[in-house]
PDB file of C-alpha atoms in Angstrom:
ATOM      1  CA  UNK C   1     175.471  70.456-111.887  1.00 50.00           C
ATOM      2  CA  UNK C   2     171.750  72.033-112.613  1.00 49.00           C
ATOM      3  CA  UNK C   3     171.875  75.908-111.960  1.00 50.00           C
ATOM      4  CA  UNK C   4     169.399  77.638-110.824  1.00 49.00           C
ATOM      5  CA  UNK C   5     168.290  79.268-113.681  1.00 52.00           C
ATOM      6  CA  UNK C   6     167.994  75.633-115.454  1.00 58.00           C
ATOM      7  CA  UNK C   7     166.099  74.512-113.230  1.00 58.00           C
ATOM      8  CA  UNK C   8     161.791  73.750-114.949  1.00 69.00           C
ATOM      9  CA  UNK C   9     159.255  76.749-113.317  1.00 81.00           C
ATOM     10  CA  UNK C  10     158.342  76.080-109.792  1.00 81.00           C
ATOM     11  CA  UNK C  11     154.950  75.537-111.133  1.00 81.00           C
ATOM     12  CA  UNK C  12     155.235  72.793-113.848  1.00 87.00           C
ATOM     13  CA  UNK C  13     157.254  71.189-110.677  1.00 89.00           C
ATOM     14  CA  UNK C  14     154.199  71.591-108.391  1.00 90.00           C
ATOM     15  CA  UNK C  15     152.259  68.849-109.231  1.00 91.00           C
ATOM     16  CA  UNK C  16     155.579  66.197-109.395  1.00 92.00           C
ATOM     17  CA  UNK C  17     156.511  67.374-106.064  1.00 91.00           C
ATOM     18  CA  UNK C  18     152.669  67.218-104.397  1.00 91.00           C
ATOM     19  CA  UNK C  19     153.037  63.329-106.114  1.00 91.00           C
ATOM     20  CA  UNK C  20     156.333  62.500-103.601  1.00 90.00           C
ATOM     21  CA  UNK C  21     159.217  63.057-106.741  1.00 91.00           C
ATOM     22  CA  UNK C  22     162.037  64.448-104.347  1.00 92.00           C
ATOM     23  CA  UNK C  23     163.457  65.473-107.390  1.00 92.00           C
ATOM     24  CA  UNK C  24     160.776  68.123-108.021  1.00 91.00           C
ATOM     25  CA  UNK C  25     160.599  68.859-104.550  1.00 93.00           C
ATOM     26  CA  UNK C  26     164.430  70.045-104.123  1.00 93.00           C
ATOM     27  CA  UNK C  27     164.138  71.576-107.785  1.00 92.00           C
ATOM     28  CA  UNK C  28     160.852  73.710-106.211  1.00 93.00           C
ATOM     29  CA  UNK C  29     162.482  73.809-102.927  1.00 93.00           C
ATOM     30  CA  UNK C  30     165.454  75.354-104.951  1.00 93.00           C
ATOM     31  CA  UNK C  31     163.981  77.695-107.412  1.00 91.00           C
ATOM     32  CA  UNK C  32     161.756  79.564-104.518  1.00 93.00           C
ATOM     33  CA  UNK C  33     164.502  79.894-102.260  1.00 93.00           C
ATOM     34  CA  UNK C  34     165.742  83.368-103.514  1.00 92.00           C
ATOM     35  CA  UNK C  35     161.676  84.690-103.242  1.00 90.00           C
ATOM     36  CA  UNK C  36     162.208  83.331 -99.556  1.00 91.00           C
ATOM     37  CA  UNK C  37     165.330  84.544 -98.702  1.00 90.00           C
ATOM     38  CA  UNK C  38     164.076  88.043 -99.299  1.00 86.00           C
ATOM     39  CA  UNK C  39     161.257  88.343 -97.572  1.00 84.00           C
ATOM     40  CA  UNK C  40     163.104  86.403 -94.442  1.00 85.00           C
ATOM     41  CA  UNK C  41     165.923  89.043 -94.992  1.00 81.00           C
ATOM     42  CA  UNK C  42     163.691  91.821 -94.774  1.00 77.00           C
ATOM     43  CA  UNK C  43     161.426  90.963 -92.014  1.00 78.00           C
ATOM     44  CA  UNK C  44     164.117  89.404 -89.957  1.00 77.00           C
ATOM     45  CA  UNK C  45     167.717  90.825 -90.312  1.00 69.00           C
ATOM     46  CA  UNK C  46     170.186  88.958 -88.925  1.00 75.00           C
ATOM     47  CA  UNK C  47     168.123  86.108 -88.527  1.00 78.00           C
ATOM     48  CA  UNK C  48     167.007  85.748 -92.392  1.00 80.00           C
ATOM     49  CA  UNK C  49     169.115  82.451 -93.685  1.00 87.00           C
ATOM     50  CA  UNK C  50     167.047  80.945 -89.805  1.00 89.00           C
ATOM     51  CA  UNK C  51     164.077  81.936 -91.167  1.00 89.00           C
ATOM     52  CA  UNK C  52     164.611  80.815 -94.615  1.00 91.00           C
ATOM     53  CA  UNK C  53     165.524  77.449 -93.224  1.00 93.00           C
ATOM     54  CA  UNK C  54     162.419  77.683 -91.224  1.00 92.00           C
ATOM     55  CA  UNK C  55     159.758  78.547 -94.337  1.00 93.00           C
ATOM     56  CA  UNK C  56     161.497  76.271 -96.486  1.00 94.00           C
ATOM     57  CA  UNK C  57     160.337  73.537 -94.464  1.00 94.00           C
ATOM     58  CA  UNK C  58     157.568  74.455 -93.706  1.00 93.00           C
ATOM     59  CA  UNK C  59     156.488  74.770 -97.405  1.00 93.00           C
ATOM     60  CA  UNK C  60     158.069  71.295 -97.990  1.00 93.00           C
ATOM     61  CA  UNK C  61     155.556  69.927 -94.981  1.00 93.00           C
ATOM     62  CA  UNK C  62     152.573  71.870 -96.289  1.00 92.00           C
ATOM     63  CA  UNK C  63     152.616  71.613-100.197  1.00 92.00           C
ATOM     64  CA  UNK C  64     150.265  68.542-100.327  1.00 88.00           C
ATOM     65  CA  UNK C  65     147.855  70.830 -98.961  1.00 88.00           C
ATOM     66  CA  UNK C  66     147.778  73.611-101.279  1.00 87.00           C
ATOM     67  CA  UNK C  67     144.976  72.822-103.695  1.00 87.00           C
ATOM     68  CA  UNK C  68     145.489  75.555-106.401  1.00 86.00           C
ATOM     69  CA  UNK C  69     148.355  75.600-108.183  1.00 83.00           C
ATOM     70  CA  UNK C  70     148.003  79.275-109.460  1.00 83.00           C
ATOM     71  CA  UNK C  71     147.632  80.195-105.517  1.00 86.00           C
ATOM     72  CA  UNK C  72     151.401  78.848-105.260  1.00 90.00           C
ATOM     73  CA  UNK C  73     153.198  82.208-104.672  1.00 87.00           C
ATOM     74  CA  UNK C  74     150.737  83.437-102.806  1.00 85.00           C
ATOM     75  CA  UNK C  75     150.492  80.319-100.343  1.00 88.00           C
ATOM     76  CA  UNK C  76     154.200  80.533-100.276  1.00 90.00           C
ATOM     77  CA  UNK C  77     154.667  84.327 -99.029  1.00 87.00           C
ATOM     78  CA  UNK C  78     152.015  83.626 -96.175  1.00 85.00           C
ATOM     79  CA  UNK C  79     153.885  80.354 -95.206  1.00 89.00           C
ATOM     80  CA  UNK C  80     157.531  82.793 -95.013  1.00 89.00           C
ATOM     81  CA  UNK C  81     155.979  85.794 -93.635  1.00 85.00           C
ATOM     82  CA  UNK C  82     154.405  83.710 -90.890  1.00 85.00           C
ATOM     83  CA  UNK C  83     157.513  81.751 -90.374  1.00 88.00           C
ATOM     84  CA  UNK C  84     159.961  84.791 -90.710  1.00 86.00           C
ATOM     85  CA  UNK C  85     157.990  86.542 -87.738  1.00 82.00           C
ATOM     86  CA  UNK C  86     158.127  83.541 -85.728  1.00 83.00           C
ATOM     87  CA  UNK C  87     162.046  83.016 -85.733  1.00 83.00           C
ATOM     88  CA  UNK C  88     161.884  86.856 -85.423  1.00 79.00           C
ATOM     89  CA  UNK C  89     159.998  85.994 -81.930  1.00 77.00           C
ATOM     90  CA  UNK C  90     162.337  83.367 -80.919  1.00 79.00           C
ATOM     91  CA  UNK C  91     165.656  85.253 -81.475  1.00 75.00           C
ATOM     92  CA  UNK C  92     164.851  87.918 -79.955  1.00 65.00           C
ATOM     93  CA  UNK C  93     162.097  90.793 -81.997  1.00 47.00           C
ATOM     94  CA  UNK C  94     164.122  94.253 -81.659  1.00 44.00           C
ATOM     95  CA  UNK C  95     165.443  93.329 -84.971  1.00 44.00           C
ATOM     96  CA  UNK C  96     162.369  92.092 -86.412  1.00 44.00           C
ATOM     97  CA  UNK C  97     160.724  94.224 -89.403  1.00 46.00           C
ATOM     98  CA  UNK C  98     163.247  97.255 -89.725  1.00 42.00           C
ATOM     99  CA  UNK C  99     163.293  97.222 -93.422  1.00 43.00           C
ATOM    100  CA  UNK C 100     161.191  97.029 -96.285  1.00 45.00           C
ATOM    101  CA  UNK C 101     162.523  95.604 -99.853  1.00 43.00           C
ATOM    102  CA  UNK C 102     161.151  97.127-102.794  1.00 41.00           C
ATOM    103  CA  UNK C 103     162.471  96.730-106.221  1.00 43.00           C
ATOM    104  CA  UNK C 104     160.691  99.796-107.244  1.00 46.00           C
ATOM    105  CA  UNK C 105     162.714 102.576-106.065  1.00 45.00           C
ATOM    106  CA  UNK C 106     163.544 104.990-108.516  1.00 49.00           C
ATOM    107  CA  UNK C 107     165.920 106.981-106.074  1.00 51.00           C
ATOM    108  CA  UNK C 108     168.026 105.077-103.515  1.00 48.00           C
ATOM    109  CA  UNK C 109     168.413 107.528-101.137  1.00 51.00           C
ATOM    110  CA  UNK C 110     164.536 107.026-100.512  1.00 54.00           C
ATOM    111  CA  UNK C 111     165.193 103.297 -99.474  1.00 52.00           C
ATOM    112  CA  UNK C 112     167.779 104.787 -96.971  1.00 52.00           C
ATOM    113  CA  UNK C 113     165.071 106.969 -95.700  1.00 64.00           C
ATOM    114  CA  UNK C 114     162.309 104.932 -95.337  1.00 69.00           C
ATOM    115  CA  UNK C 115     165.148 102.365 -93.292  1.00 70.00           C
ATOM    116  CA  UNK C 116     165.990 105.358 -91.253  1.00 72.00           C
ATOM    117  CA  UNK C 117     161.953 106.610 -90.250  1.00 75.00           C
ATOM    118  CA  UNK C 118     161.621 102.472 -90.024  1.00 74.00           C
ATOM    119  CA  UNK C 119     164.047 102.433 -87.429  1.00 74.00           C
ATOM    120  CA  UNK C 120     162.536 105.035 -85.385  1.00 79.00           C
ATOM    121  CA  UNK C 121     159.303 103.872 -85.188  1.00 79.00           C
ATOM    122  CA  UNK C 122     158.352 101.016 -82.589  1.00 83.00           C
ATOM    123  CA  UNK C 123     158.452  97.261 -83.537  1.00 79.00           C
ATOM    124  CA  UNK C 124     154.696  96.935 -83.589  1.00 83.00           C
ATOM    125  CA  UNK C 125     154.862  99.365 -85.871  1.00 86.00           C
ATOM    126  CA  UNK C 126     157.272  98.192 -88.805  1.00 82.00           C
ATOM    127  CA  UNK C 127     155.776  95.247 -88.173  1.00 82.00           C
ATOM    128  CA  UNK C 128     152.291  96.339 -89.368  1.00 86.00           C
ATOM    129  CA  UNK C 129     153.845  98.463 -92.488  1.00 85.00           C
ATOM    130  CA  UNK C 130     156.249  95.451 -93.551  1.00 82.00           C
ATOM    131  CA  UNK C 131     153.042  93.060 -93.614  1.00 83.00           C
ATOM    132  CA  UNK C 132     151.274  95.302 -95.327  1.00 83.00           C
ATOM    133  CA  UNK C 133     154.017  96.022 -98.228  1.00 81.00           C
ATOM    134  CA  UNK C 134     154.267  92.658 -98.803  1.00 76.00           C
ATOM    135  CA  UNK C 135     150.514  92.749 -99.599  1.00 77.00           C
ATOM    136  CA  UNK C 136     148.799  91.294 -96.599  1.00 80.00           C
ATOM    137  CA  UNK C 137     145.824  92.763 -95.737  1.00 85.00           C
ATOM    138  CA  UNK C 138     143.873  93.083 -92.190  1.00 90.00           C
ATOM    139  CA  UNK C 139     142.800  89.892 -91.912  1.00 88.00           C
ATOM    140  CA  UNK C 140     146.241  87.958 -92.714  1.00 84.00           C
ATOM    141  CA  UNK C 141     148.452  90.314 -90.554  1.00 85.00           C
ATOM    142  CA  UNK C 142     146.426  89.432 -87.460  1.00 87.00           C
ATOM    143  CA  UNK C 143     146.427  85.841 -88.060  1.00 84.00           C
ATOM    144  CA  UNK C 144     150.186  86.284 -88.540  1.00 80.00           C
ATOM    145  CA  UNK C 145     150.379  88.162 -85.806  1.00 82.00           C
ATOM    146  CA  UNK C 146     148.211  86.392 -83.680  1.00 84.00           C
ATOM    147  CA  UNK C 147     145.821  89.824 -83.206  1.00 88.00           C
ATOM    148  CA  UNK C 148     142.575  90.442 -83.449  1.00 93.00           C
ATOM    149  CA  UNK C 149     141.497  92.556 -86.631  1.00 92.00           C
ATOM    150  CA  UNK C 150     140.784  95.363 -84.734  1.00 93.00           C
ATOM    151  CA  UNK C 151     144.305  95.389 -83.001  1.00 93.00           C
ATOM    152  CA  UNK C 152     145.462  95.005 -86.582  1.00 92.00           C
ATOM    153  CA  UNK C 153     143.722  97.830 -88.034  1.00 93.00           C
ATOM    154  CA  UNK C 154     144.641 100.204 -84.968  1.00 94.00           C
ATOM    155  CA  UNK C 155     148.405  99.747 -85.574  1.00 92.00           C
ATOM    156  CA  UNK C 156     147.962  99.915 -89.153  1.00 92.00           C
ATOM    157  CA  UNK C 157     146.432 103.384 -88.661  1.00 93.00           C
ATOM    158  CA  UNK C 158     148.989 104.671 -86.044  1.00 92.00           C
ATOM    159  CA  UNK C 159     152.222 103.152 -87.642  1.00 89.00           C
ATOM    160  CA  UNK C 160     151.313 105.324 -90.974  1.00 89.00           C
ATOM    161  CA  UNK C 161     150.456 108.729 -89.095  1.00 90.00           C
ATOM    162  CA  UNK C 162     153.728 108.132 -87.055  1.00 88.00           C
ATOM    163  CA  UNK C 163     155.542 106.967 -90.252  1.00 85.00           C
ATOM    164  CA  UNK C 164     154.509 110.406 -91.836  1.00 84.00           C
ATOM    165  CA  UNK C 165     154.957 112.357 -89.165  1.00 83.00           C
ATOM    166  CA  UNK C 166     158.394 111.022 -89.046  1.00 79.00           C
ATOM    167  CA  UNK C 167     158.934 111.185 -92.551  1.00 74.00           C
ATOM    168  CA  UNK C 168     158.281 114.659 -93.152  1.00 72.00           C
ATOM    169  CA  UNK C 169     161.260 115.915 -91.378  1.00 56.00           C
ATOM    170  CA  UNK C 170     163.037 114.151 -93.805  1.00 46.00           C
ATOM    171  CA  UNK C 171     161.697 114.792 -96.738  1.00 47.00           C
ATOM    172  CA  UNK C 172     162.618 118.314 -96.241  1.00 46.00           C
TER     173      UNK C 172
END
């Protein structure tokens, strides 16, 4: 049996899988599905290995339409984030977007900080923030969300000054 880590880069795969090899497409399907599962995990909770499921296939239903192949990561983590928030929607959103995954903490403690301000703030809120630390900007959050820009940019604002203003407290 192939491990993961055996498995040829997503992106020499690309192009076999875009052809119809099935092959390629469950090695591709395989070797993103960690990159998936986090971001799922993270926007949804409880709901993450649903949502993984969910972006999975749809990135297995949309690859023959991605035309770049260097825009392959990027294509991927809009296809997730949009179909994380959507099973987010459909199981129910007070878990949606509580927590943010970074890999560049330096002190733990701060990732059980920012969870605990996260959790305090409103889901419209953590929403916002979580899109934007995955690296979405205006424009992509409201056509996640289904917002107008404006909307978008309004949150944005408010969700940091209450994120602050919560944050402060603890940082104390």
């Amino acid at each position: 049996m192939t491990t993961v880590s055996e498995l040829p880069s997503p992106l020499t795969l690309l192009p076999r899988a875009q052809a119809g090899d099935e092959h390629a497409m469950n090695h591709l399907l395989t070797a993103i599905t960690p990159y998936v599962a986090g971001i799922c995990r993270s926007i949804t909770r409880d709901d993450g290995a649903d949502a993984t499921q969910e972006a999975l296939l749809a990135v297995y239903r949309g690859l023959g339409s991605l035309r770049e192949p260097a825009a392959f990561y990027g294509w991927v983590r809009s296809v997730t984030v949009r179909e994380a928030i959507r099973t987010a929607r459909r199981y129910g959103a007070e878990s949606c977007c509580s927590e943010v995954d970074s890999q560049e903490e330096t002190n733990p403690l701060d990732a059980v900080h920012i969870s605990d301000v996260l959790e305090r703030l409103s889901q419209a809120h953590r929403q916002v923030l979580t899109l934007r630390a995955y690296g979405l900007n205006e424009e992509e959050m409201a056509e996640v969300l289904a917002l107008p820009v404006g909307t978008v940019r309004s949150r944005l604002f408010r969700a940091r000054r209450r994120f602050q203003e919560a944050w402060q407290p603890s940082a104390a």
